[in-house]
Coordinates of C-alpha atoms in Angstrom, one line a residue:
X193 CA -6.6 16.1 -20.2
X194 CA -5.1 18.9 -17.8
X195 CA -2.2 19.8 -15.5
X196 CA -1.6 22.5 -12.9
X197 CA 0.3 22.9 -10.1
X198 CA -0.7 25.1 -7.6
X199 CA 1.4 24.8 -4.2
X200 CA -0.3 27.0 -1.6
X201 CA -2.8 24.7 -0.1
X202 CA -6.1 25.4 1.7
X203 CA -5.7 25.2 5.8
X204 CA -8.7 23.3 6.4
X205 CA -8.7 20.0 5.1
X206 CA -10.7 18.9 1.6
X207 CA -13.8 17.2 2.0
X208 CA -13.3 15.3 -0.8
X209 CA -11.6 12.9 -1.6
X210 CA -13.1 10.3 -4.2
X211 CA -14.6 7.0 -4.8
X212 CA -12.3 4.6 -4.4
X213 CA -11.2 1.0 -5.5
X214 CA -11.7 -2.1 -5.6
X215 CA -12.3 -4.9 -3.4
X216 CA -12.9 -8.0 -2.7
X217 CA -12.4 -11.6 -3.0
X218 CA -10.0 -13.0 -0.8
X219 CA -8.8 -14.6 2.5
X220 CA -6.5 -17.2 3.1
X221 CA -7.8 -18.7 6.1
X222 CA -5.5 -21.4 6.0
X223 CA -1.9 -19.9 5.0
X224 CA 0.4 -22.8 4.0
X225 CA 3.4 -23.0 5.1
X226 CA 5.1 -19.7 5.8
X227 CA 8.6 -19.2 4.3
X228 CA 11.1 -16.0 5.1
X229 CA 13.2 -14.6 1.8
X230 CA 16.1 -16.8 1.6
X231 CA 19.0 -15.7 3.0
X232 CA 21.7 -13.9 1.8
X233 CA 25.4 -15.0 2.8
X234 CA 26.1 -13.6 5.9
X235 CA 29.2 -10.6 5.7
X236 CA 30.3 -7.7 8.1
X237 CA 31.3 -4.3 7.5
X238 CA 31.7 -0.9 9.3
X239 CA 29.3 1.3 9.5
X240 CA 28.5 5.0 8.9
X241 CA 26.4 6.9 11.2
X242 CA 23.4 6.7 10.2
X243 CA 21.3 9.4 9.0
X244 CA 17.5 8.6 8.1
X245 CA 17.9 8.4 4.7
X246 CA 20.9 6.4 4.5
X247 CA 20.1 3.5 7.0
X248 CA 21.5 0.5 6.5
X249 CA 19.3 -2.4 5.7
X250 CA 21.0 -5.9 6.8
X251 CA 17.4 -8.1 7.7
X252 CA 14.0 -8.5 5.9
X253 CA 11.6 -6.6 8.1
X254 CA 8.9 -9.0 6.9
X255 CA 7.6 -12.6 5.9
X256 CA 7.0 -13.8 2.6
X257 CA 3.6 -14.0 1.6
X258 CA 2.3 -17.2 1.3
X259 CA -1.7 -18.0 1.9
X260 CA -3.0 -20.1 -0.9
X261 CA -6.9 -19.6 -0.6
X262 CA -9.5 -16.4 0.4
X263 CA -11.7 -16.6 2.9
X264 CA -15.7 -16.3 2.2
X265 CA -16.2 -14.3 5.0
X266 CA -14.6 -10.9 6.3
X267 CA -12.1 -11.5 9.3
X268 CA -12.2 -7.9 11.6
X269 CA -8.3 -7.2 13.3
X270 CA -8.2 -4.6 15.3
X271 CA -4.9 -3.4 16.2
X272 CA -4.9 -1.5 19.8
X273 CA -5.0 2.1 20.6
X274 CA -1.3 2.1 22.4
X275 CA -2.7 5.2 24.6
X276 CA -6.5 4.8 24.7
X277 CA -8.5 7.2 27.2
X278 CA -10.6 5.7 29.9
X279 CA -13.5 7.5 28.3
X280 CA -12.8 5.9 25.4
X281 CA -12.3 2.4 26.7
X282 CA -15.9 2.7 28.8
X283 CA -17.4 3.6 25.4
X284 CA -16.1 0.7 23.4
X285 CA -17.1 -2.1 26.0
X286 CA -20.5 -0.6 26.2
X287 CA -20.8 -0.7 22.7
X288 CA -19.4 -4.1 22.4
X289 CA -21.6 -5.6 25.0
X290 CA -24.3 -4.0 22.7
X291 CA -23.3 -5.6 19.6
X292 CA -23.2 -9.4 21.2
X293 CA -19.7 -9.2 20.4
X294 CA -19.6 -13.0 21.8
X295 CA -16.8 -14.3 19.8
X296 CA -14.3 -11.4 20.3
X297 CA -11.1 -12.2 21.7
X298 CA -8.2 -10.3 22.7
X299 CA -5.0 -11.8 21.9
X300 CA -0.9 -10.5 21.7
X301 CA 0.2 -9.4 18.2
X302 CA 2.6 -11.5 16.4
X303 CA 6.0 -11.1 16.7
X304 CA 7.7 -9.0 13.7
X305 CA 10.3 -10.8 11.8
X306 CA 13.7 -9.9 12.6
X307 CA 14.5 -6.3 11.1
X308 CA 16.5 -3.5 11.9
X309 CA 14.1 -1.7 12.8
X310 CA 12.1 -1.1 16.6
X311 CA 8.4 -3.3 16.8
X312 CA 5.5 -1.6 16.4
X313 CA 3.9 0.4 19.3
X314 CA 0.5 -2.3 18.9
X315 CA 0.9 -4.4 21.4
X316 CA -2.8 -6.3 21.0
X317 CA -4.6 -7.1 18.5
X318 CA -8.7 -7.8 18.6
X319 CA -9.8 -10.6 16.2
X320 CA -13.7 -10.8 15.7
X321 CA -15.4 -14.0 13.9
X322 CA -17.7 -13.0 11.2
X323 CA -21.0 -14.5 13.8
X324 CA -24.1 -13.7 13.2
X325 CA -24.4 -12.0 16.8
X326 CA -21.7 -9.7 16.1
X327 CA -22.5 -8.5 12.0
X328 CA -25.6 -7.0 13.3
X329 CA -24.5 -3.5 13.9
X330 CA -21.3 -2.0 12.2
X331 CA -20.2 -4.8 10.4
X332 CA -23.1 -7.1 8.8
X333 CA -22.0 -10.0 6.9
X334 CA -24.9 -11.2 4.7
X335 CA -24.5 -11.4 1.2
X336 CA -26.1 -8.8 -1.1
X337 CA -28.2 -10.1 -4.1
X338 CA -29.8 -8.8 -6.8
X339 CA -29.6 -5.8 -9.2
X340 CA -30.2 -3.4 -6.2
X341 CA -26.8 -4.2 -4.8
X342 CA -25.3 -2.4 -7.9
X343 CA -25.2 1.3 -6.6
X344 CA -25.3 4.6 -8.8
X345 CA -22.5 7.0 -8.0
X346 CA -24.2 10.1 -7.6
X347 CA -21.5 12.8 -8.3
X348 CA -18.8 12.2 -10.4
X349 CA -15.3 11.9 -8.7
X350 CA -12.2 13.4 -10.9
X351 CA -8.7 12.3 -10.1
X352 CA -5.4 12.6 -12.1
X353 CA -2.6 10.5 -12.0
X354 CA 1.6 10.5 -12.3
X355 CA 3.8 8.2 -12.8
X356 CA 7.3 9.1 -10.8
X357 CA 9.7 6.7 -11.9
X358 CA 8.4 7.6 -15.5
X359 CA 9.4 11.3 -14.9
X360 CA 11.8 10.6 -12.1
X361 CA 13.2 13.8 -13.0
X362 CA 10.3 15.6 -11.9
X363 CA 10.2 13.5 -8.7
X364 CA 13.4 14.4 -8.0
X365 CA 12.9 18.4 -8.3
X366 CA 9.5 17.5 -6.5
X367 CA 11.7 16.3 -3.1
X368 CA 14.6 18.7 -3.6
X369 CA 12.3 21.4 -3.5
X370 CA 10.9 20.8 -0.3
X371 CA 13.6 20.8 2.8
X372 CA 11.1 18.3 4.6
X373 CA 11.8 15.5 2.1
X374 CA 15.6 15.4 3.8
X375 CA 14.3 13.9 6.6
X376 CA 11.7 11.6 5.3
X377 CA 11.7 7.9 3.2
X378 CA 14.8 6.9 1.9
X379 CA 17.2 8.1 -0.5
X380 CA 16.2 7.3 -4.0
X381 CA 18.3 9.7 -5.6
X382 CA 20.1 6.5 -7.2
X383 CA 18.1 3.9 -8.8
X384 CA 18.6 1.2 -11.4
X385 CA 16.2 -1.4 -13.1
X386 CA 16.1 -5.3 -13.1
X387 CA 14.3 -7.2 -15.3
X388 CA 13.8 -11.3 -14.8
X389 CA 12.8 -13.0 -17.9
X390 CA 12.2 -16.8 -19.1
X391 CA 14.4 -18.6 -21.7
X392 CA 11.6 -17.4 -24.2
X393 CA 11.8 -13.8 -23.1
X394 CA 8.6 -13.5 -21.3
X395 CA 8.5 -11.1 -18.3
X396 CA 8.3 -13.3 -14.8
X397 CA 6.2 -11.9 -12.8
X398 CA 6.2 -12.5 -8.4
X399 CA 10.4 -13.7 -8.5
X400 CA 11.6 -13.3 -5.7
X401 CA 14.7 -11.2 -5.8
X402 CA 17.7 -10.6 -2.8
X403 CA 20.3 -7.8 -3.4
X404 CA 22.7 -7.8 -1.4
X405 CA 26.7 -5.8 -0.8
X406 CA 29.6 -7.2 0.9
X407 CA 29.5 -5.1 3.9
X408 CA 26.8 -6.9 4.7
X409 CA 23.5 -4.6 3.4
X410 CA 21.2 -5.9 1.5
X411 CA 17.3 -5.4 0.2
X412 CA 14.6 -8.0 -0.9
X413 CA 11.6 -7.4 -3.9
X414 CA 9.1 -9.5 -5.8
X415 CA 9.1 -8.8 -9.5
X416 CA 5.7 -6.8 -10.4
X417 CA 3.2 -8.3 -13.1
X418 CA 5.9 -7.4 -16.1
X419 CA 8.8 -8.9 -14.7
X420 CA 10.3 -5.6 -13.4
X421 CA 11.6 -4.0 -9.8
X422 CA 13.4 -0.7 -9.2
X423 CA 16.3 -0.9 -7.1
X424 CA 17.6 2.0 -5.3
X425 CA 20.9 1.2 -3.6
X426 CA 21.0 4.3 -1.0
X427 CA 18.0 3.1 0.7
X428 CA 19.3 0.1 2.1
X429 CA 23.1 0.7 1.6
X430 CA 24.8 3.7 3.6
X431 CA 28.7 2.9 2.3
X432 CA 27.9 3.2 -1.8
X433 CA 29.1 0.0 -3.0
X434 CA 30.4 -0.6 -6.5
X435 CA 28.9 -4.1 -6.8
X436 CA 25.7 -6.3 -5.7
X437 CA 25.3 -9.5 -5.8
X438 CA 22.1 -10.2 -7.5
X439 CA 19.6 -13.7 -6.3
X440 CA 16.5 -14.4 -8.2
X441 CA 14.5 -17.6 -7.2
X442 CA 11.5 -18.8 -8.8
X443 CA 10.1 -21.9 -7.9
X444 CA 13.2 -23.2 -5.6
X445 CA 15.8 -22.3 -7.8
X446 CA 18.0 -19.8 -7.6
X447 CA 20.1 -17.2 -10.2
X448 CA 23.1 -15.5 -9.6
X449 CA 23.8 -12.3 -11.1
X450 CA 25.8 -9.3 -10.4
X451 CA 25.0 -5.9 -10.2
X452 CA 27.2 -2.3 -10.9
X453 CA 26.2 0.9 -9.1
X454 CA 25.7 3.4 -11.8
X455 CA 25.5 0.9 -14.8
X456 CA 23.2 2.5 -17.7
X457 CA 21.8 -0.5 -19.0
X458 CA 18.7 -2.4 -16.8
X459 CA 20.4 -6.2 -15.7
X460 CA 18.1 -8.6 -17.3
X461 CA 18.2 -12.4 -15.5
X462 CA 17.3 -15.2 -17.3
X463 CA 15.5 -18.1 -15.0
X464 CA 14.5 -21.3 -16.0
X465 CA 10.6 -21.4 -18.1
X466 CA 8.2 -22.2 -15.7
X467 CA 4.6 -23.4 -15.8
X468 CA 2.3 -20.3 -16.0
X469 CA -1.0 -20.3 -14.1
X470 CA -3.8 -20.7 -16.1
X471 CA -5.5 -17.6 -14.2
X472 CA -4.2 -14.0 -13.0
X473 CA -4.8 -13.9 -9.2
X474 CA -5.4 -10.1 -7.9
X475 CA -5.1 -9.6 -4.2
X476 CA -6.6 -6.0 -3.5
X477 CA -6.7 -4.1 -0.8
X478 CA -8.1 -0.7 0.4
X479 CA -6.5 1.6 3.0
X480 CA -8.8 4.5 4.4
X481 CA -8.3 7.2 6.3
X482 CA -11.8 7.3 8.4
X483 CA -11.5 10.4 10.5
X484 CA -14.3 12.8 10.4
X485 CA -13.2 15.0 7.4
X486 CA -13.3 12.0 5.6
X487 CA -17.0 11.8 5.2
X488 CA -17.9 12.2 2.0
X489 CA -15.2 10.3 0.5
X490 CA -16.0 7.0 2.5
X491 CA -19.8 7.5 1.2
X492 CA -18.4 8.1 -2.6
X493 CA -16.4 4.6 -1.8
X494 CA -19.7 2.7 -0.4
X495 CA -21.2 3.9 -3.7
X496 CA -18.9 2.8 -6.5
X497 CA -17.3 -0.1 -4.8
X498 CA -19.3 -2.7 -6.6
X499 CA -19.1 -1.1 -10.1
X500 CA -15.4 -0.9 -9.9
X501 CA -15.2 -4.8 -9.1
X502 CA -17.8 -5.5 -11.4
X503 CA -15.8 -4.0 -14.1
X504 CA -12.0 -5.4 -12.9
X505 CA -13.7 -8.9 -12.9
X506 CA -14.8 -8.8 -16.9
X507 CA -11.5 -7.9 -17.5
X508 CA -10.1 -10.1 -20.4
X509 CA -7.8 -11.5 -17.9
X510 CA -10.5 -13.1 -15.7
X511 CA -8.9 -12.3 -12.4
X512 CA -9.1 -14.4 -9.5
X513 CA -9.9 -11.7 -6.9
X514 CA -9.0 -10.9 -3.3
X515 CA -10.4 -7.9 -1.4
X516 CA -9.2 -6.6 1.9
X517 CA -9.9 -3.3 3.9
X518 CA -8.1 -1.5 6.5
X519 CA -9.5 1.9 8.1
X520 CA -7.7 3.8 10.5
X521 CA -8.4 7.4 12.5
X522 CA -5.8 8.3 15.4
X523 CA -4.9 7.8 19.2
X524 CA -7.9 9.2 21.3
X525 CA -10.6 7.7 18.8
X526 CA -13.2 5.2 19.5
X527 CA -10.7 3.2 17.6
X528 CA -7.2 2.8 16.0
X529 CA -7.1 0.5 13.2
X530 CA -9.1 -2.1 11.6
X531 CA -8.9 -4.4 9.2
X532 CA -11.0 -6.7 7.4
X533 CA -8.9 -9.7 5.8
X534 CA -8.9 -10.7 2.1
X535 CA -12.2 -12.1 1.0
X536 CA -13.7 -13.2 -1.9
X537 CA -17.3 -12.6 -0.8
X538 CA -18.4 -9.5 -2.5
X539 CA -21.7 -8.7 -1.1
X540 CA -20.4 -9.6 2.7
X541 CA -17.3 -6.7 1.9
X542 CA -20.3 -4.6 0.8
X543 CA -21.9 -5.0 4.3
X544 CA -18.3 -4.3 5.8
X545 CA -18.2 -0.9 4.0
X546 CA -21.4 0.2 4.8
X547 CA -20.6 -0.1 8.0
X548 CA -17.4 2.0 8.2
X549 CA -18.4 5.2 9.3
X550 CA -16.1 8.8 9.6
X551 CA -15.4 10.0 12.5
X552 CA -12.8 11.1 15.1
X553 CA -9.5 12.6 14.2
X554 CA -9.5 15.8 16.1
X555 CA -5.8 17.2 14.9
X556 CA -4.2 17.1 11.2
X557 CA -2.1 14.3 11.1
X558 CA -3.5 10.8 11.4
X559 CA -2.2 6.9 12.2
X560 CA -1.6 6.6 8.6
X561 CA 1.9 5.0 9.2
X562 CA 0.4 2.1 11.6
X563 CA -2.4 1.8 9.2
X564 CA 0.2 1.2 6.3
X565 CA 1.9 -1.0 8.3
X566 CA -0.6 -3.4 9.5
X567 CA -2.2 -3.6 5.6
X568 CA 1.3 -4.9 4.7
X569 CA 2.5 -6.8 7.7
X570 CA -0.9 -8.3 8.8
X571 CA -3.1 -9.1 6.2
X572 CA -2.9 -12.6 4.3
X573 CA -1.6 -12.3 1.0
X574 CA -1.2 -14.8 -1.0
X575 CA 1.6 -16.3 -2.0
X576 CA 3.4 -17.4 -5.3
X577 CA 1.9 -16.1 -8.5
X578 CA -0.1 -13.1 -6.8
X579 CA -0.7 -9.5 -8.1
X580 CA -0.6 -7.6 -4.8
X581 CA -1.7 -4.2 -4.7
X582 CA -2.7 -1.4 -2.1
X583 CA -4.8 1.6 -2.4
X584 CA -4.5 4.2 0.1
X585 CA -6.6 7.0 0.6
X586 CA -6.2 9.8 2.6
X587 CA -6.2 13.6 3.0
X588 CA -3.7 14.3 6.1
X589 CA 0.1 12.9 6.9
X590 CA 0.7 9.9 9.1
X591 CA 1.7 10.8 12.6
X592 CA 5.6 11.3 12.2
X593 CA 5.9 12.2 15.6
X594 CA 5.0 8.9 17.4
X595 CA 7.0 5.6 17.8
X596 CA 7.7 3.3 15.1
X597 CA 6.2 2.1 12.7
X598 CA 7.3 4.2 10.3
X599 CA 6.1 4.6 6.2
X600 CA 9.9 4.5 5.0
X601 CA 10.3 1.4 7.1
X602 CA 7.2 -0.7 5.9
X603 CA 7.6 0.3 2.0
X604 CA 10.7 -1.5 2.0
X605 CA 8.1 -4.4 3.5
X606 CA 6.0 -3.8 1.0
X607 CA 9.0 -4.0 -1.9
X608 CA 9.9 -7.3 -0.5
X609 CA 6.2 -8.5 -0.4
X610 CA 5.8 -7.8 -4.1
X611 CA 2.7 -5.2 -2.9
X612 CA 2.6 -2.1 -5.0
X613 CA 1.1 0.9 -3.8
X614 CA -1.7 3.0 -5.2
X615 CA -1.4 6.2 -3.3
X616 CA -4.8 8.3 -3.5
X617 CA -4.3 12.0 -1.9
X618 CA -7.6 14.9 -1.7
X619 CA -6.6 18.6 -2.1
X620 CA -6.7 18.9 1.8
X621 CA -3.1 17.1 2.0
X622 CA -0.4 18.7 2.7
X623 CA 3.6 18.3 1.7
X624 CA 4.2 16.4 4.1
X625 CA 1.5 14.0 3.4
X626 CA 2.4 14.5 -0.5
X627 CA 5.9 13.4 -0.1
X628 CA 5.0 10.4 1.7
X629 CA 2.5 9.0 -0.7
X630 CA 4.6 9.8 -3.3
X631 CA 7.2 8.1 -2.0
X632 CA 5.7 5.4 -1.0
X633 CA 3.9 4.8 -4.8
X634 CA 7.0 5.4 -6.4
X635 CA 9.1 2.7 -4.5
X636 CA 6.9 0.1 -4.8
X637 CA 6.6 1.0 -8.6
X638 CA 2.8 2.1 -7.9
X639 CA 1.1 5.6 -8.8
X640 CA 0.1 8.9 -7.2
X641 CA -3.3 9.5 -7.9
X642 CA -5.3 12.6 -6.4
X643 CA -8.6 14.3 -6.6
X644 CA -8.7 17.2 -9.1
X645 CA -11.5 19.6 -9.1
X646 CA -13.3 22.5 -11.2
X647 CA -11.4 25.2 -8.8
X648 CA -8.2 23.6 -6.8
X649 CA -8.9 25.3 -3.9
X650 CA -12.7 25.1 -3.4
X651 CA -13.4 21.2 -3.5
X652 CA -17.0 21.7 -3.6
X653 CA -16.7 23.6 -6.9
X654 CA -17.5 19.9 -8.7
X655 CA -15.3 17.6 -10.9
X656 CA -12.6 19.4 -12.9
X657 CA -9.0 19.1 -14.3
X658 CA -7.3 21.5 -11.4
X659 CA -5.1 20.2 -8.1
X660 CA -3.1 21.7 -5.2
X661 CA -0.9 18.9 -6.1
X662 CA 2.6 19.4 -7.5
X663 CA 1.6 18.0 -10.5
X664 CA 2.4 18.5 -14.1
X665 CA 1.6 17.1 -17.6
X666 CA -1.5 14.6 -15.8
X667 CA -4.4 13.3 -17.3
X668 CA -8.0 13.2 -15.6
X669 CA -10.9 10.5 -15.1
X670 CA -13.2 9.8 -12.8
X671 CA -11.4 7.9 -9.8
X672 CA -13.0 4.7 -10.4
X673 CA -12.6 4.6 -14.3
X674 CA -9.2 5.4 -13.0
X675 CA -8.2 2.7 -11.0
X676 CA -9.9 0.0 -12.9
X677 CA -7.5 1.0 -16.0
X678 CA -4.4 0.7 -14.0
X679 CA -5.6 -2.7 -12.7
X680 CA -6.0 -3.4 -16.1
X681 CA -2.6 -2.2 -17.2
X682 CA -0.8 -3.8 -14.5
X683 CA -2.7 -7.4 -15.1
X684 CA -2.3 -7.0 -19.1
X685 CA 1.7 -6.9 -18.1
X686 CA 1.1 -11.2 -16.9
X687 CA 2.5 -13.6 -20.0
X688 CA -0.4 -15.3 -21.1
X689 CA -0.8 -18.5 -19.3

């Protein structure tokens, strides 16, 4: 156990930033039939002008999940560099015609759903089958067997960890103590709690829930694995209604409730009993920021990646597991984004990692927010009675300064997706960067982890209880103990099929 909080933070960035999650085990391939929220009755209203915070909401900025199976095999999507140099461009299709890329094929990106909110900047997309010609080099598909596939973490990787909406107080301070946080996320100054239960009182986990105000805004969640999801009115209403109207569906039918701004007491909904699944389904993915400071942190991944699935699948819930990657660098790079889909081969996601090497980067800030965006908008998650979560590591902010998308725009995505966010941050982040994982962890109703160290400031002074974070009252692990006992926590929340 230990806390600190130091606030001056080193100028270069941290090479370290830790071991990392979970993966693997799922890919719809065949998605069944895709299904938008259900709507909301349709209402007008006048508007304020809008500030950043305060942005009215009025259409879901994203499709329900809904793939019913995980592929055996690693899909790559690569999402376009929207200003690529010709240097760079010469050096990928020399490197592709190296590979045997055969199968690659470039195709347009799906349209977004309707939202209020401007398409991403990605125009292409680059979808590679999993071939035998094209896993030779970065990306090699066969399966790993034996005991030798179990790695052995060489150095130990510390982390703490903070719950915000726990001490929402002290997320509050956090934000109002930095001028910056004005001008980033949402508002979430105002927040209240809903809770969907059965008629015998169990939580209800993955119900899909519509709030909406009569002027016409109006946000979408999923419940998480106990029944629960934070609303916070500001971030999608800009007029501070008194009342909500409250939907929950589960299983095609629908519950109306309603809602007060400011009421004390969490609004519980009572839906129908349903039957539960006989198994816990985890879809997990990993977000990684792969620029060249993130060396060592990428190798501490490769290393304890197997051990860290190993030990979520004896867990007495006997997960059905998912496992996804997306790595990301910045414009300029030899690439922009990539993403493996869900899989549930572990030993071909093994082959994917190795491959993923650090490099590129060049200034602080990185495509973190088209990164986030494409791991929530892009990948197949499945659908009904899924735990969904994300890990993202990183040590530098996204990109604020280029064109949508933005982080504050896909949480809500993520909210309305049921994907709760993991948000893993080295000592070489700055406030900027802080804010937006914490923000992003806290509305989704996930965690802020980060990388603690014998001395704060000198990451290479070895494991310890010390961060650059502004942090208090944390306890410390090692990262992969860590995530594997909030995986553990979150699935323990499922009623008991």
């Amino acid at each position: 156990m230990g806390s600190s909080k130091l606030v001056n933070r080193p100028a270069v960035r941290s090479m370290a930033l830790a071991t990392a999650v979970t993966l693997l085990l799922g890919l719809p391939v065949a998605a069944a039939v895709r299904h938008t929220p259900f709507p909301v009755a349709e209402t007008t209203g006048d508007f304020k002008a809008p500030t950043t915070q305060r942005t009215r909401q009025t259409q879901p900025n994203f499709q329900a999940p809904s793939a019913t199976v995980c592929s055996d095999t690693p899909v790559l999507r690569e999402v376009a560099d929207p200003s690529p140099k010709e240097q760079n461009i010469a050096a990928g299709e020399a490197r592709l015609g190296k590979e045997g890329r055969s199968r690659a094929l470039k195709m347009m990106a799906p349209p977004s759903p309707p939202a209020p909110v401007a398409p991403s900047p990605v125009a292409t997309v680059v979808e590679a089958a999993a071939d035998a010609s094209y896993a030779a080099a970065e990306m090699p598909m066969a399966p790993v067997s034996g005991s030798s596939a179990v790695r052995q973490q060489q150095v130990a990787v510390t982390a703490g960890v903070v719950d915000d909406n726990a001490d929402f107080a002290a997320f509050q301070q956090f934000l109002q103590g930095h001028e910056e946080a004005r001008t980033l996320g949402r508002d979430v100054s105002v927040r209240q709690r809903l809770q969907v239960v059965d008629a015998q009182g169990r939580p209800v986990p993955d119900a899909e829930v519509a709030v909406s105000a009569r002027n016409g805004a109006r946000m979408w969640a999923r419940t998480d694995a106990g029944g629960q999801v934070w609303v916070h009115p500001n971030a999608f209403d800009d007029r501070d209604s008194d009342n909500y109207q409250v939907q929950v569906r589960r299983a095609g039918r629908t519950v109306t409730a309603a809602l007060q701004r400011g009421q004390k007491n969490a609004l519980q909904v009572v839906v129908a009993d349903a039957a539960l699944p006989a198994r816990a389904k985890l879809d997990l993915v990993f977000m990684v920021d792969a620029t060249g400071s993130m060396a060592d942190e990428i190798d501490k991944l490769r290393d304890s990646l197997q051990g860290i699935v190993r030990d979520i699948a004896k867990l007495p819930s006997n997960p059905d597991i998912c496992l996804g990657l997306v790595t990301y660098r910045d414009r300029g790079d030899e690439y922009f984004v990539r993403g493996w889909d869900l899989s549930n081969n572990v030993g071909a996601f093994q082959k994917v990692l190795d491959g993923v090497q650090a490099n590129g980067g060049g200034d602080y800030p990185e495509a973190m927010n088209e990164a986030f965006d494409h791991a929530v908008q892009a990948m197949n998650w499945r659908g009904s009675a899924t735990t969904r979560l994300l890990v993202s590591l990183a040590d530098a902010p996204p990109h604020m300064d280029y064109p949508q998308p933005r982080y504050e725009q896909t949480m809500l995505a993520a909210l309305g997706k049921g994907i709760k966010v993991l948000s893993v941050a080295a000592s070489g982040q700055d406030t900027t960067g802080e804010i937006a994982q914490r923000q992003i962890a806290q509305f989704t109703g996930g965690r802020f982890i980060f990388l603690t160290y014998k001395d704060a400031r000198d990451p290479s002074s070895g494991p310890g209880s010390e961060t650059v974070h502004e942090v208090e009252n944390y306890s410390v692990d090692t990262l992969d103990k860590l995530v594997v006992k909030l995986v553990r926590e979150e699935l323990a929340q499922l009623p008991k099929g």
